[in-house]
Each structure stands twice: as structure tokens, then as C-alpha cells.
Coordinates of C-alpha atoms in Angstrom, one line a residue:
X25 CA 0.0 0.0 0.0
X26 CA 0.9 3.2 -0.6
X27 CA 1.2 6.2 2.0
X28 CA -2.6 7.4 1.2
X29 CA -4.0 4.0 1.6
X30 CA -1.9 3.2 4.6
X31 CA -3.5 6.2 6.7
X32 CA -7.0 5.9 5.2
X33 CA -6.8 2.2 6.7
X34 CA -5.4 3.3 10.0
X35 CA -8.4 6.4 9.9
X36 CA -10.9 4.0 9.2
X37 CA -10.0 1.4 12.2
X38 CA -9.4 4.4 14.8
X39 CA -12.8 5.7 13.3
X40 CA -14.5 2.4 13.7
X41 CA -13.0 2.0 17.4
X42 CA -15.1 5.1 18.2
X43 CA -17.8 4.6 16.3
X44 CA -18.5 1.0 18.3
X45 CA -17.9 2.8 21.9
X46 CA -20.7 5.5 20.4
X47 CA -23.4 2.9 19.7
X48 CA -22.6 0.7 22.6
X49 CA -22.9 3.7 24.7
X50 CA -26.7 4.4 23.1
X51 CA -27.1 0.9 23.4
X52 CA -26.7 0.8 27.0
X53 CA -28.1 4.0 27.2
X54 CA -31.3 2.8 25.8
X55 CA -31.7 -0.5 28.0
X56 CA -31.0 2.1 31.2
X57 CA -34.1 4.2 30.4
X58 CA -36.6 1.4 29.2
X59 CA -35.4 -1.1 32.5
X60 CA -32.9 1.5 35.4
X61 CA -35.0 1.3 38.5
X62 CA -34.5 5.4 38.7
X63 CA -36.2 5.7 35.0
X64 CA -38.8 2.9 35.0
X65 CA -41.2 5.8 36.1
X66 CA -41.7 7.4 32.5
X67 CA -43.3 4.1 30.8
X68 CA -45.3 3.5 34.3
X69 CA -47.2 7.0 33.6
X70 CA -50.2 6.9 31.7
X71 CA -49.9 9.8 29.1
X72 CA -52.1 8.2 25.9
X73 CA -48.5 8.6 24.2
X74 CA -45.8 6.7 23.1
X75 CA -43.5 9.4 22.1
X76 CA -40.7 8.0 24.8
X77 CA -41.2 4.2 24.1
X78 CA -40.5 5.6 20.2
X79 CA -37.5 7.6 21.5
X80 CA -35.9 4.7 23.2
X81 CA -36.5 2.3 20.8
X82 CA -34.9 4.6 18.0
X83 CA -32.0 5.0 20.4
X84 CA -31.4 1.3 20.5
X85 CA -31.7 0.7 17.0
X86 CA -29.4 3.7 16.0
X87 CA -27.1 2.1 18.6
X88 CA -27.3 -1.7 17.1
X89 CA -27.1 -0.6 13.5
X90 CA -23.6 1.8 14.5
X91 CA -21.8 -0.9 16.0
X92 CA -23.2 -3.3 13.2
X93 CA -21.7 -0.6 10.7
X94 CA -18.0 -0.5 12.9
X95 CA -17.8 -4.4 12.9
X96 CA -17.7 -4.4 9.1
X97 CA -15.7 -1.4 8.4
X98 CA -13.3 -2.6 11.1
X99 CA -13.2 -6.2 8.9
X100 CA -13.1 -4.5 5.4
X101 CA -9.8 -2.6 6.4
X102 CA -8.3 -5.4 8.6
X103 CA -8.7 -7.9 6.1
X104 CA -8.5 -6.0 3.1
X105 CA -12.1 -7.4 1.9
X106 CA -13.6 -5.3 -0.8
X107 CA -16.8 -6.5 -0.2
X108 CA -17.4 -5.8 3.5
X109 CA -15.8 -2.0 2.8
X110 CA -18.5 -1.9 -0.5
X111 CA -21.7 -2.7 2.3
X112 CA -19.7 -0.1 4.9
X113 CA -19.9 2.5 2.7
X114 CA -23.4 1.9 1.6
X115 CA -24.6 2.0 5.5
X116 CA -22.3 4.3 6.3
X117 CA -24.2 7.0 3.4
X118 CA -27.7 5.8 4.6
X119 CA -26.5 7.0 8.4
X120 CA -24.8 9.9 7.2
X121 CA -28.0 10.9 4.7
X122 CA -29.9 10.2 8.4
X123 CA -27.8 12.5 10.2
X124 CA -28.5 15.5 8.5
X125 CA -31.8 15.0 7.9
X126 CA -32.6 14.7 11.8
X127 CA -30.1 17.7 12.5
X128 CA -32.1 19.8 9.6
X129 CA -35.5 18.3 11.6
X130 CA -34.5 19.5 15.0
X131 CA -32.8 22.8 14.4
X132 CA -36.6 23.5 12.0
X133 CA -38.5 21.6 15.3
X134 CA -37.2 22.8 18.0
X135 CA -40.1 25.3 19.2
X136 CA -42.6 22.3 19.3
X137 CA -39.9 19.6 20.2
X138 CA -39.8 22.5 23.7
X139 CA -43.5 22.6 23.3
X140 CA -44.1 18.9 23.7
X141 CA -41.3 18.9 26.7
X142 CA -43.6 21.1 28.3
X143 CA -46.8 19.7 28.1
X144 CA -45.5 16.5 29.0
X145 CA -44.0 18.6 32.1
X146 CA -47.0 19.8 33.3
X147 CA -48.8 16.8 33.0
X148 CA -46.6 15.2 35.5
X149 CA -46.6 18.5 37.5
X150 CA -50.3 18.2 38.0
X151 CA -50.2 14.5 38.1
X152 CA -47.6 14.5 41.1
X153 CA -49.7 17.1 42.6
X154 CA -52.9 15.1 43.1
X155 CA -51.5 11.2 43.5
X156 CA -48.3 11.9 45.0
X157 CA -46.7 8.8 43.1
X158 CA -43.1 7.8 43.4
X159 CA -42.6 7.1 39.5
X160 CA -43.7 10.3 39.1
X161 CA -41.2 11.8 41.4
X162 CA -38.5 10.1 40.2
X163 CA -39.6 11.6 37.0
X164 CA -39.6 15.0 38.2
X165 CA -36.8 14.8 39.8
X166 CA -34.9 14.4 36.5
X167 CA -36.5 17.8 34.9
X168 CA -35.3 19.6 37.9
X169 CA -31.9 18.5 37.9
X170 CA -31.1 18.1 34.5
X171 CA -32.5 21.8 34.1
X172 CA -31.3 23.1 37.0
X173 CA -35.3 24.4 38.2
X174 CA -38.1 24.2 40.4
X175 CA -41.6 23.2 39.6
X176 CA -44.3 25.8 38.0
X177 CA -43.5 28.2 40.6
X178 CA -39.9 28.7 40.5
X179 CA -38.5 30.3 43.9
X180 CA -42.3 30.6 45.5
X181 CA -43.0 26.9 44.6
X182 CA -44.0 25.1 47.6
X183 CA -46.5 21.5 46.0
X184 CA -43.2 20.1 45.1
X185 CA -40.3 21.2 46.8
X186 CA -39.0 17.8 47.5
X187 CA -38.0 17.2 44.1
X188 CA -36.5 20.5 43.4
X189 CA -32.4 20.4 44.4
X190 CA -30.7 20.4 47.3
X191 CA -28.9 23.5 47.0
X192 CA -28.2 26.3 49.8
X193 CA -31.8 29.0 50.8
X194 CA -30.5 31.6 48.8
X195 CA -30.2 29.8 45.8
X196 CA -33.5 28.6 46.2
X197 CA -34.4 32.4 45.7
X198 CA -33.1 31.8 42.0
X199 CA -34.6 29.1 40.7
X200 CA -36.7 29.5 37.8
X201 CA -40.1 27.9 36.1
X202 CA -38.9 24.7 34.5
X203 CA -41.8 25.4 31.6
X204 CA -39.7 28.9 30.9
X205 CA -36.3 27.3 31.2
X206 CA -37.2 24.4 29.0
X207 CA -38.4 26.6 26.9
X208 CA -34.8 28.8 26.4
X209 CA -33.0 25.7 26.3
X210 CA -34.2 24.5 23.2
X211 CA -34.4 27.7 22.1
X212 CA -30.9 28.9 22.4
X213 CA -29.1 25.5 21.7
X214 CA -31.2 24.9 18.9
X215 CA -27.6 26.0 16.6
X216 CA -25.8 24.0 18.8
X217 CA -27.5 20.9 18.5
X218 CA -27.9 21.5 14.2
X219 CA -23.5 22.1 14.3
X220 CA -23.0 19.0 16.2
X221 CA -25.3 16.8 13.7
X222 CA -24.1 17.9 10.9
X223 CA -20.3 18.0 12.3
X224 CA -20.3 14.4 13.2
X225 CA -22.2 13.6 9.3
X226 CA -18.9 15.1 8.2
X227 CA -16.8 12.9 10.0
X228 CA -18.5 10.4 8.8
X229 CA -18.3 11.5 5.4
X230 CA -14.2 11.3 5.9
X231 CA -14.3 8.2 6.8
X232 CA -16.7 7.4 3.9
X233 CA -14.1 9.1 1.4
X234 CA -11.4 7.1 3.1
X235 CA -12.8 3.7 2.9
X236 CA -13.4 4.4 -0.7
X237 CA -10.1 5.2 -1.6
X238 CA -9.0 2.3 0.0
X239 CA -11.3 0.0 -1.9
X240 CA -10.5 1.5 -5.2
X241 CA -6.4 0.5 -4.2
X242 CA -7.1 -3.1 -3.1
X243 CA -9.3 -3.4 -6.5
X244 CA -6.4 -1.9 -8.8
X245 CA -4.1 -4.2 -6.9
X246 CA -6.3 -6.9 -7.5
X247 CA -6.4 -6.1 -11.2
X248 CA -2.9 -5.8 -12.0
X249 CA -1.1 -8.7 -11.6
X250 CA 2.1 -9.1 -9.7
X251 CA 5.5 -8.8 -11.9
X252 CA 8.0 -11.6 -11.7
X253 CA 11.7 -11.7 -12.6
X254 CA 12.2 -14.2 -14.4
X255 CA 16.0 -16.1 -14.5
X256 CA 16.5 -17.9 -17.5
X257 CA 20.4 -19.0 -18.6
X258 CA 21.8 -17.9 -21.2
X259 CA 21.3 -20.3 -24.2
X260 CA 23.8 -22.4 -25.3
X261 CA 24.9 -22.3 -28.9
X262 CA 25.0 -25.0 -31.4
X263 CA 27.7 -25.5 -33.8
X264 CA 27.1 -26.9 -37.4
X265 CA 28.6 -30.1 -37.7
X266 CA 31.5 -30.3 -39.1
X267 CA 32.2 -30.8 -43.4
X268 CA 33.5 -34.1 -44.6
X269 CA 35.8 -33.2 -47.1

């Protein structure tokens, strides 16, 4: 191989190395929300919706499929096969062409992705109210830390203050409405979120380029066929046989 092929191979197995830890890591990630004893709580609330059971699904599958896609480009360039690299650049385009389109569908979503988060919120805000339930709780609990709030209230919210942060009084006097900081979230990370999406489809669209450019090298190798040196002595020279006089 030549000094291009030899660093698209060694790309395309670092590549692969990551891209395996990424979808074992939605994988698990995945498994932890549908059966964690702290997340259990969003599938044991009745909502008439399946938008979460969808989500985690998708986050499996995404997951499978990724390390599916890093097994075979990790054999392709190992083994120099042309036809594993052929079927890892074909699912490698389908994620890629995936990628952007759900970066493109969240930056243009956002507003009702927030708008959804926060009816689904409330819900549980007024759910937890009336039942008191533990699932729902736990649920809460996980808005108000991963959002850094407190309930509908913000700092005068006192129906569920147990599930708000331990933090010091006077930074209770801060907190915000989780609807309003949901809300700004979305709303300001919405560029964020689109860069990252479409940052990672051009990684993958390195790699892609890379894998192939080494396919079209192992098929000219293939092609052309190996020169030989071949040693042959030197012939020997025959004499005429002598005249009879």
C-alpha cells in the first residue's frame, strides 16, 4: 500500500474504534431508560403517548445498526475485503444521509420539540400534585436536575419542593419555572444541536471518502497482476557439424 491508503486504513480502524464505543454507549443508554430502577417511572405513567417508548427504541436501534456498521468497516480494512468496505460505505451513506436530515428536523422543530417537553411537564406537575406517586417523582426529579429548576412556581414553589435540588436557601431564591427554562433551552441551543449533527455527518463523510479510496487501491491491486523476474540461462549455442571433405 501506498502512503494514502496506509493512513485511510489506519483512519478508518481508529474511526470504527469510536464509532463502536458510540453505539454501545446508546445501546446501553437505551436499555438504562426502558429497564434503570430510577427511569422505570416514564413508561409506568399513563400519558395516551408513546413518544418516549419511540425515542428509546430509535436510540437502541441507532445504537445496534452503529456498531453493526463498525464491525464491518473494522473487517473491510483489517482484512482488506472489498466486499465488507463496499456494504460499509453503503450503510455508512444511509446513516450519514440520516444525520443530516434529523439535524435539519431538529434545528426547523425545535419550538414544538420544547412545546411537547412542556406539556409533558405539566402533566406530570399536576399528576404529582394530586397522587403523590413515586414514579412520578422520580420523573420530576430528573427535569429539575437536568434543568437546573423548580416546579411551576420557580422560587415561591411550595407543592413540590422535595424534588426540586438540594442546594443552599439563597439559591432557592433563583430558581426558575422549569416550563420557561425548557423553553430557552431549546431555544438557544437549537444551533448548537444542528452544528453538532451535521459535524459528526462530516466525519463520517471522511471516513466514507477514506474507505473508498482504499477499496479502489485493493481493487487496482487486484487487477494488476504481480510482476516476476524471471531467470533464464543464457542459451547455449550449437555449432554446425563439421564438413567431410
Amino acid at each position: 500500500m501506498d502512503g494514502c491508503a496506509q493512513l485511510c486504513k489506519c483512519f478508518l480502524i481508529l474511526f470504527n474504534i469510536l464509532f463502536a464505543l458510540v453505539g454501545f454507549g446508546l445501546v446501553a443508554l437505551g436499555m438504562w431508560l426502558r429497564f434503570g430502577a430510577e427511569t422505570r417511572g416514564f413508561f409506568d405513567i399513563d400519558l395516551n403517548t408513546t413518544q418516549f417508548n419511540i425515542g428509546v427504541m430509535v436510540l437502541v436501534v441507532t445504537g445496534v445498526l452503529m456498531l453493526l456498521v463498525a464491525i464491518i468497516g473494522d473487517c473491510g480494512a483489517c482484512n482488506h475485503s472489498k466486499s465488507a468496505l463496499g456494504v460499509f460505505a453503503g450503510l455508512l451513506s444511509v446513516l450519514i444521509i440520516i444525520e443530516v436530515a434529523a439535524g435539519v428536523m431538529a434545528f426547523m422543530w425545535s419550538g414544538r420539540v420544547s412545546e411537547e417537553l412542556v406539556n409533558f411537564y405539566t402533566t406530570i406537575y399536576a399528576q404529582y400534585v394530586n397522587t403523590r406517586n413515586p414514579s412520578q417523582e422520580v420523573t420530576l426529579k430528573l427535569f429539575h436536575n437536568a434543568f437546573d429548576c423548580c416546579g411551576v412556581g420557580g422560587p415561591i414553589e411550595v407543592f413540590v419542593r422535595d424534588t426540586c435540588p438540594d442546594v443552599s436557601f439563597f439559591k432557592q431564591l433563583t430558581y426558575s419555572s422549569c416550563p420557561g427554562v425548557i423553553k430557552s433551552v431549546f431555544e438557544s441551543h437549537a444551533p448548537m444541536v444542528l452544528g453538532g449533527f451535521l459535524g459528526t455527518a462530516g466525519i463520517m463523510t471522511l471516513a466514507l471518502v477514506c474507505g473508498s479510496v482504499l477499496r479502489r487501491h485493493l481493487s487496482q491491486s487486484h487487477a494488476s497482476p504481480p510482476a516476476y523476474v524471471l531467470l533464464t540461462s543464457s542459451p547455449s549455442v550449437l555449432l554446425p557439424p563439421p564438413q567431410q571433405i
